[in-house]
């Protein structure tokens, strides 16, 4: 009988969505306090793929950026991280005295072969983790490219984000050598 092995640590990434530039810096400060230094940051991209978040976030023109953290983490902590990022969203909303949600934080994990994002939304292809959190396999990495899946989110399908995620993957591969 094969014995289970410990999971390899993964690279923690966060997608941050907000309507105001200053919310990114407030959010990053909160995230760094919990998960340590950021090693890579993407550009800020307009988020125009759906109005789902715009309605929740007061109709603002939304922007999205991604960050990754220097410290590798145990993948079994992804649910806990998602629960914590939900609390951070509420903390920032209260701190900035907003009547609506002003930031969306989506944690994910990168390893050599994939990006898995955490979500509270259930669907056929999502794997239950714990406490109402699911793992969403966003895409796969080939040797030098990203492989899109049938359920990959529309904005992740566009090649706009791909250079950042390929760079994060390279950083991860260098870290585990």
mmCIF file of C-alpha atoms in Angstrom:
data_model
loop_
_atom_site.group_PDB
_atom_site.id
_atom_site.type_symbol
_atom_site.label_atom_id
_atom_site.label_comp_id
_atom_site.label_asym_id
_atom_site.label_seq_id
_atom_site.Cartn_x
_atom_site.Cartn_y
_atom_site.Cartn_z
ATOM 1 C CA UNK A 1 0.000 0.000 0.000
ATOM 2 C CA UNK A 2 1.311 3.433 -0.950
ATOM 3 C CA UNK A 3 1.768 5.815 1.957
ATOM 4 C CA UNK A 4 0.634 9.423 1.590
ATOM 5 C CA UNK A 5 3.404 11.992 1.350
ATOM 6 C CA UNK A 6 3.440 15.537 2.611
ATOM 7 C CA UNK A 7 2.331 18.152 0.112
ATOM 8 C CA UNK A 8 5.009 20.288 -1.488
ATOM 9 C CA UNK A 9 4.782 23.944 -0.532
ATOM 10 C CA UNK A 10 3.270 26.299 -3.095
ATOM 11 C CA UNK A 11 3.582 29.909 -4.165
ATOM 12 C CA UNK A 12 0.838 32.110 -2.731
ATOM 13 C CA UNK A 13 -0.675 34.613 -5.166
ATOM 14 C CA UNK A 14 -3.483 37.073 -4.650
ATOM 15 C CA UNK A 15 -5.740 38.754 -7.150
ATOM 16 C CA UNK A 16 -6.852 42.136 -5.831
ATOM 17 C CA UNK A 17 -9.750 44.008 -7.414
ATOM 18 C CA UNK A 18 -10.743 47.562 -6.484
ATOM 19 C CA UNK A 19 -12.157 50.731 -7.971
ATOM 20 C CA UNK A 20 -9.702 53.184 -6.382
ATOM 21 C CA UNK A 21 -5.883 53.025 -6.653
ATOM 22 C CA UNK A 22 -5.292 53.774 -2.958
ATOM 23 C CA UNK A 23 -7.257 50.667 -1.968
ATOM 24 C CA UNK A 24 -4.515 48.518 -3.518
ATOM 25 C CA UNK A 25 -1.875 49.913 -1.150
ATOM 26 C CA UNK A 26 -4.130 49.573 1.920
ATOM 27 C CA UNK A 27 -4.897 45.983 0.929
ATOM 28 C CA UNK A 28 -1.281 45.070 0.224
ATOM 29 C CA UNK A 29 -0.252 46.385 3.632
ATOM 30 C CA UNK A 30 -2.780 44.079 5.299
ATOM 31 C CA UNK A 31 -1.645 41.098 3.203
ATOM 32 C CA UNK A 32 2.066 41.683 3.856
ATOM 33 C CA UNK A 33 1.387 41.818 7.600
ATOM 34 C CA UNK A 34 0.026 38.268 7.394
ATOM 35 C CA UNK A 35 1.986 36.534 4.622
ATOM 36 C CA UNK A 36 5.263 38.404 4.474
ATOM 37 C CA UNK A 37 7.046 40.232 1.694
ATOM 38 C CA UNK A 38 5.714 40.478 -1.834
ATOM 39 C CA UNK A 39 8.212 39.300 -4.423
ATOM 40 C CA UNK A 40 6.305 40.026 -7.643
ATOM 41 C CA UNK A 41 3.545 42.461 -8.645
ATOM 42 C CA UNK A 42 1.641 42.669 -11.905
ATOM 43 C CA UNK A 43 0.555 45.797 -13.667
ATOM 44 C CA UNK A 44 -2.911 47.091 -12.845
ATOM 45 C CA UNK A 45 -5.417 45.943 -15.458
ATOM 46 C CA UNK A 46 -8.909 47.276 -16.198
ATOM 47 C CA UNK A 47 -11.492 44.672 -15.229
ATOM 48 C CA UNK A 48 -14.219 44.767 -17.858
ATOM 49 C CA UNK A 49 -15.179 41.111 -18.233
ATOM 50 C CA UNK A 50 -18.361 41.114 -16.162
ATOM 51 C CA UNK A 51 -20.468 43.567 -14.183
ATOM 52 C CA UNK A 52 -20.933 41.031 -11.361
ATOM 53 C CA UNK A 53 -18.372 42.736 -9.100
ATOM 54 C CA UNK A 54 -19.222 46.254 -10.235
ATOM 55 C CA UNK A 55 -22.739 45.844 -8.824
ATOM 56 C CA UNK A 56 -21.366 44.571 -5.498
ATOM 57 C CA UNK A 57 -18.699 47.258 -5.351
ATOM 58 C CA UNK A 58 -20.818 50.323 -5.939
ATOM 59 C CA UNK A 59 -20.623 50.598 -9.721
ATOM 60 C CA UNK A 60 -16.980 51.684 -9.766
ATOM 61 C CA UNK A 61 -14.745 51.115 -12.772
ATOM 62 C CA UNK A 62 -12.781 48.186 -11.473
ATOM 63 C CA UNK A 63 -9.103 47.403 -11.786
ATOM 64 C CA UNK A 64 -7.276 44.171 -10.991
ATOM 65 C CA UNK A 65 -3.708 43.378 -10.102
ATOM 66 C CA UNK A 66 -1.876 40.312 -8.878
ATOM 67 C CA UNK A 67 0.838 39.859 -6.300
ATOM 68 C CA UNK A 68 2.880 36.905 -5.152
ATOM 69 C CA UNK A 69 4.610 36.324 -1.861
ATOM 70 C CA UNK A 70 8.187 35.332 -1.200
ATOM 71 C CA UNK A 71 7.395 32.686 1.414
ATOM 72 C CA UNK A 72 6.094 29.349 0.144
ATOM 73 C CA UNK A 73 3.094 27.936 1.982
ATOM 74 C CA UNK A 74 1.427 24.616 2.721
ATOM 75 C CA UNK A 75 -1.365 24.094 0.164
ATOM 76 C CA UNK A 76 -3.754 22.695 2.770
ATOM 77 C CA UNK A 77 -3.985 26.218 4.250
ATOM 78 C CA UNK A 78 -5.757 27.672 1.178
ATOM 79 C CA UNK A 79 -9.224 27.528 2.789
ATOM 80 C CA UNK A 80 -7.989 29.312 5.886
ATOM 81 C CA UNK A 81 -6.316 31.950 3.718
ATOM 82 C CA UNK A 82 -9.558 32.554 1.797
ATOM 83 C CA UNK A 83 -11.490 32.921 5.065
ATOM 84 C CA UNK A 84 -8.868 35.436 6.222
ATOM 85 C CA UNK A 85 -8.984 37.435 2.976
ATOM 86 C CA UNK A 86 -12.780 37.651 3.324
ATOM 87 C CA UNK A 87 -12.234 39.128 6.809
ATOM 88 C CA UNK A 88 -9.666 41.569 5.422
ATOM 89 C CA UNK A 89 -12.200 42.742 2.821
ATOM 90 C CA UNK A 90 -14.641 43.549 5.657
ATOM 91 C CA UNK A 91 -11.916 45.203 7.738
ATOM 92 C CA UNK A 92 -10.954 47.520 4.869
ATOM 93 C CA UNK A 93 -14.608 48.319 4.129
ATOM 94 C CA UNK A 94 -15.095 49.322 7.776
ATOM 95 C CA UNK A 95 -11.772 51.174 8.022
ATOM 96 C CA UNK A 96 -12.584 53.274 4.955
ATOM 97 C CA UNK A 97 -16.225 53.641 6.050
ATOM 98 C CA UNK A 98 -17.677 52.376 2.796
ATOM 99 C CA UNK A 99 -21.349 51.406 2.479
ATOM 100 C CA UNK A 100 -20.441 48.647 -0.017
ATOM 101 C CA UNK A 101 -17.668 46.187 -0.743
ATOM 102 C CA UNK A 102 -14.589 48.079 -1.957
ATOM 103 C CA UNK A 103 -12.037 45.318 -2.461
ATOM 104 C CA UNK A 104 -12.131 41.731 -3.655
ATOM 105 C CA UNK A 105 -9.197 39.514 -2.689
ATOM 106 C CA UNK A 106 -8.789 36.134 -4.364
ATOM 107 C CA UNK A 107 -6.002 33.898 -3.046
ATOM 108 C CA UNK A 108 -4.489 31.165 -5.142
ATOM 109 C CA UNK A 109 -1.608 28.722 -5.292
ATOM 110 C CA UNK A 110 0.946 28.163 -8.016
ATOM 111 C CA UNK A 111 3.090 25.092 -8.384
ATOM 112 C CA UNK A 112 5.044 23.765 -11.337
ATOM 113 C CA UNK A 113 1.932 22.619 -13.186
ATOM 114 C CA UNK A 114 -1.097 24.736 -12.245
ATOM 115 C CA UNK A 115 -2.831 27.731 -10.723
ATOM 116 C CA UNK A 116 -5.595 26.929 -8.233
ATOM 117 C CA UNK A 117 -7.753 29.776 -6.956
ATOM 118 C CA UNK A 118 -9.947 29.673 -3.853
ATOM 119 C CA UNK A 119 -13.633 30.506 -4.169
ATOM 120 C CA UNK A 120 -16.827 30.337 -2.114
ATOM 121 C CA UNK A 121 -18.870 29.487 -5.209
ATOM 122 C CA UNK A 122 -19.604 25.821 -5.867
ATOM 123 C CA UNK A 123 -19.672 24.397 -9.373
ATOM 124 C CA UNK A 124 -19.185 20.991 -11.004
ATOM 125 C CA UNK A 125 -15.436 21.363 -11.617
ATOM 126 C CA UNK A 126 -14.575 22.819 -8.190
ATOM 127 C CA UNK A 127 -13.232 20.674 -5.388
ATOM 128 C CA UNK A 128 -14.561 21.194 -1.843
ATOM 129 C CA UNK A 129 -11.709 22.006 0.526
ATOM 130 C CA UNK A 130 -13.208 22.955 3.903
ATOM 131 C CA UNK A 131 -15.463 25.520 5.583
ATOM 132 C CA UNK A 132 -17.393 26.249 2.368
ATOM 133 C CA UNK A 133 -14.257 27.013 0.345
ATOM 134 C CA UNK A 134 -13.586 25.347 -3.006
ATOM 135 C CA UNK A 135 -10.472 24.941 -5.105
ATOM 136 C CA UNK A 136 -10.885 26.179 -8.679
ATOM 137 C CA UNK A 137 -8.290 24.809 -11.113
ATOM 138 C CA UNK A 138 -7.801 27.960 -13.181
ATOM 139 C CA UNK A 139 -5.280 26.783 -15.748
ATOM 140 C CA UNK A 140 -2.318 24.493 -16.332
ATOM 141 C CA UNK A 141 1.268 25.374 -17.160
ATOM 142 C CA UNK A 142 3.004 23.845 -20.150
ATOM 143 C CA UNK A 143 6.756 24.189 -20.524
ATOM 144 C CA UNK A 144 6.555 27.828 -21.582
ATOM 145 C CA UNK A 145 2.859 28.517 -21.958
ATOM 146 C CA UNK A 146 -0.435 28.560 -20.132
ATOM 147 C CA UNK A 147 -3.065 25.997 -21.042
ATOM 148 C CA UNK A 148 -6.606 27.304 -20.798
ATOM 149 C CA UNK A 149 -9.373 25.005 -19.560
ATOM 150 C CA UNK A 150 -13.050 25.013 -20.473
ATOM 151 C CA UNK A 151 -13.948 26.704 -17.173
ATOM 152 C CA UNK A 152 -11.057 29.175 -16.972
ATOM 153 C CA UNK A 153 -12.430 32.591 -15.985
ATOM 154 C CA UNK A 154 -12.793 34.904 -19.028
ATOM 155 C CA UNK A 155 -10.177 37.417 -17.866
ATOM 156 C CA UNK A 156 -7.664 34.619 -17.184
ATOM 157 C CA UNK A 157 -8.200 33.325 -20.742
ATOM 158 C CA UNK A 158 -6.828 36.548 -22.183
ATOM 159 C CA UNK A 159 -3.074 36.588 -22.558
ATOM 160 C CA UNK A 160 -2.872 39.869 -20.622
ATOM 161 C CA UNK A 161 -2.190 38.110 -17.301
ATOM 162 C CA UNK A 162 -0.084 35.268 -18.691
ATOM 163 C CA UNK A 163 3.372 36.930 -18.556
ATOM 164 C CA UNK A 164 2.897 37.648 -14.843
ATOM 165 C CA UNK A 165 1.836 34.093 -13.990
ATOM 166 C CA UNK A 166 4.655 32.596 -16.058
ATOM 167 C CA UNK A 167 7.090 34.835 -14.163
ATOM 168 C CA UNK A 168 5.623 33.707 -10.817
ATOM 169 C CA UNK A 169 5.922 30.087 -11.881
ATOM 170 C CA UNK A 170 9.577 30.636 -12.808
ATOM 171 C CA UNK A 171 10.194 32.232 -9.417
ATOM 172 C CA UNK A 172 8.546 29.249 -7.740
ATOM 173 C CA UNK A 173 10.658 26.773 -9.717
ATOM 174 C CA UNK A 174 13.817 28.694 -8.718
ATOM 175 C CA UNK A 175 12.719 28.624 -5.056
ATOM 176 C CA UNK A 176 12.190 24.870 -4.922
ATOM 177 C CA UNK A 177 15.529 23.968 -6.571
#
